[in-house]
Amino acid sequence: ALALALRPLSAKIGLIGGILATGTFLAILSFLISSPGMFRLVEWLYVPNGFVLKDLMLLGFSVWCIGEALDGMKR
């Protein structure tokens, strides 16, 4: 989180933070999806639990941070 927060000061540190965060959330999602109780049946559709949705959102944010850092390194 500190490396992501330092992105305005150094794009390279932000890139490292984004890569580490992406790896973390991919690892978390790899075992959360297969854990029992992570999806619940609502009418006819399986809906992910709040933990899965939170980690999906944070995974998207970390990938976005990688893109921002790469864009900042070009400039």
C-alpha positions as a LaTeX table, in Angstrom:
\begin{tabular}{lrrr}
\hline
Residue & $x$ (\AA) & $y$ (\AA) & $z$ (\AA) \\
\hline
Ala1 & 0.00 & 0.00 & 0.00 \\
Leu2 & 2.87 & 2.35 & 0.77 \\
Ala3 & 4.42 & 1.71 & $-2.66$ \\
Leu4 & 1.08 & 2.48 & $-4.33$ \\
Ala5 & 0.75 & 5.67 & $-2.29$ \\
Leu6 & 4.23 & 6.77 & $-3.39$ \\
Arg7 & 3.27 & 6.53 & $-7.07$ \\
Pro8 & 3.07 & 10.34 & $-7.53$ \\
Leu9 & 6.67 & 10.63 & $-6.34$ \\
Ser10 & 8.15 & 7.68 & $-8.25$ \\
Ala11 & 6.53 & 5.74 & $-11.08$ \\
Lys12 & 8.97 & 2.86 & $-10.59$ \\
Ile13 & 7.94 & 2.39 & $-6.95$ \\
Gly14 & 4.29 & 2.59 & $-8.00$ \\
Leu15 & 4.88 & $-0.08$ & $-10.63$ \\
Ile16 & 6.49 & $-2.40$ & $-8.08$ \\
Gly17 & 3.59 & $-1.81$ & $-5.69$ \\
Gly18 & 1.04 & $-2.52$ & $-8.41$ \\
Ile19 & 2.75 & $-5.77$ & $-9.39$ \\
Leu20 & 2.96 & $-6.91$ & $-5.77$ \\
Ala21 & $-0.69$ & $-6.00$ & $-5.14$ \\
Thr22 & $-1.81$ & $-7.81$ & $-8.29$ \\
Gly23 & 0.05 & $-10.94$ & $-7.21$ \\
Thr24 & $-1.46$ & $-10.73$ & $-3.75$ \\
Phe25 & $-5.04$ & $-10.42$ & $-4.96$ \\
Leu26 & $-4.62$ & $-13.14$ & $-7.59$ \\
Ala27 & $-3.33$ & $-15.48$ & $-4.87$ \\
Ile28 & $-6.23$ & $-14.60$ & $-2.56$ \\
Leu29 & $-8.81$ & $-15.09$ & $-5.31$ \\
Ser30 & $-7.29$ & $-18.42$ & $-6.33$ \\
Phe31 & $-8.32$ & $-20.04$ & $-3.06$ \\
Leu32 & $-11.36$ & $-17.90$ & $-2.20$ \\
Ile33 & $-13.21$ & $-18.94$ & $-5.36$ \\
Ser34 & $-12.83$ & $-22.63$ & $-4.51$ \\
Ser35 & $-13.75$ & $-22.18$ & $-0.82$ \\
Pro36 & $-17.23$ & $-23.28$ & 0.23 \\
Gly37 & $-19.68$ & $-20.49$ & 0.94 \\
Met38 & $-18.09$ & $-17.89$ & $-1.32$ \\
Phe39 & $-21.06$ & $-17.99$ & $-3.71$ \\
Arg40 & $-24.71$ & $-17.96$ & $-2.73$ \\
Leu41 & $-27.75$ & $-18.81$ & $-4.81$ \\
Val42 & $-30.07$ & $-15.87$ & $-5.42$ \\
Glu43 & $-33.13$ & $-17.09$ & $-7.30$ \\
Trp44 & $-31.41$ & $-18.94$ & $-10.17$ \\
Leu45 & $-28.05$ & $-17.13$ & $-10.23$ \\
Tyr46 & $-24.95$ & $-17.72$ & $-8.09$ \\
Val47 & $-23.73$ & $-14.40$ & $-6.68$ \\
Pro48 & $-20.25$ & $-13.98$ & $-5.19$ \\
Asn49 & $-19.86$ & $-13.20$ & $-1.52$ \\
Gly50 & $-18.68$ & $-9.73$ & $-0.46$ \\
Phe51 & $-15.12$ & $-10.96$ & 0.11 \\
Val52 & $-14.80$ & $-12.08$ & $-3.50$ \\
Leu53 & $-16.25$ & $-8.82$ & $-4.81$ \\
Lys54 & $-13.90$ & $-6.78$ & $-2.61$ \\
Asp55 & $-10.86$ & $-8.68$ & $-3.86$ \\
Leu56 & $-12.00$ & $-8.40$ & $-7.48$ \\
Met57 & $-12.32$ & $-4.64$ & $-7.06$ \\
Leu58 & $-8.88$ & $-4.38$ & $-5.45$ \\
Leu59 & $-7.39$ & $-6.57$ & $-8.20$ \\
Gly60 & $-8.79$ & $-4.18$ & $-10.80$ \\
Phe61 & $-7.41$ & $-1.21$ & $-8.88$ \\
Ser62 & $-3.94$ & $-2.75$ & $-8.70$ \\
Val63 & $-3.93$ & $-3.47$ & $-12.45$ \\
Trp64 & $-5.05$ & 0.13 & $-13.03$ \\
Cys65 & $-2.14$ & 1.32 & $-10.86$ \\
Ile66 & 0.28 & $-0.68$ & $-13.02$ \\
Gly67 & $-1.07$ & 1.08 & $-16.10$ \\
Glu68 & $-0.79$ & 4.49 & $-14.46$ \\
Ala69 & 2.79 & 3.77 & $-13.38$ \\
Leu70 & 3.77 & 2.59 & $-16.88$ \\
Asp71 & 2.21 & 5.72 & $-18.34$ \\
Gly72 & 4.14 & 7.85 & $-15.87$ \\
Met73 & 7.41 & 6.13 & $-16.79$ \\
Lys74 & 6.91 & 7.03 & $-20.46$ \\
Arg75 & 6.77 & 10.74 & $-19.68$ \\
\hline
\end{tabular}
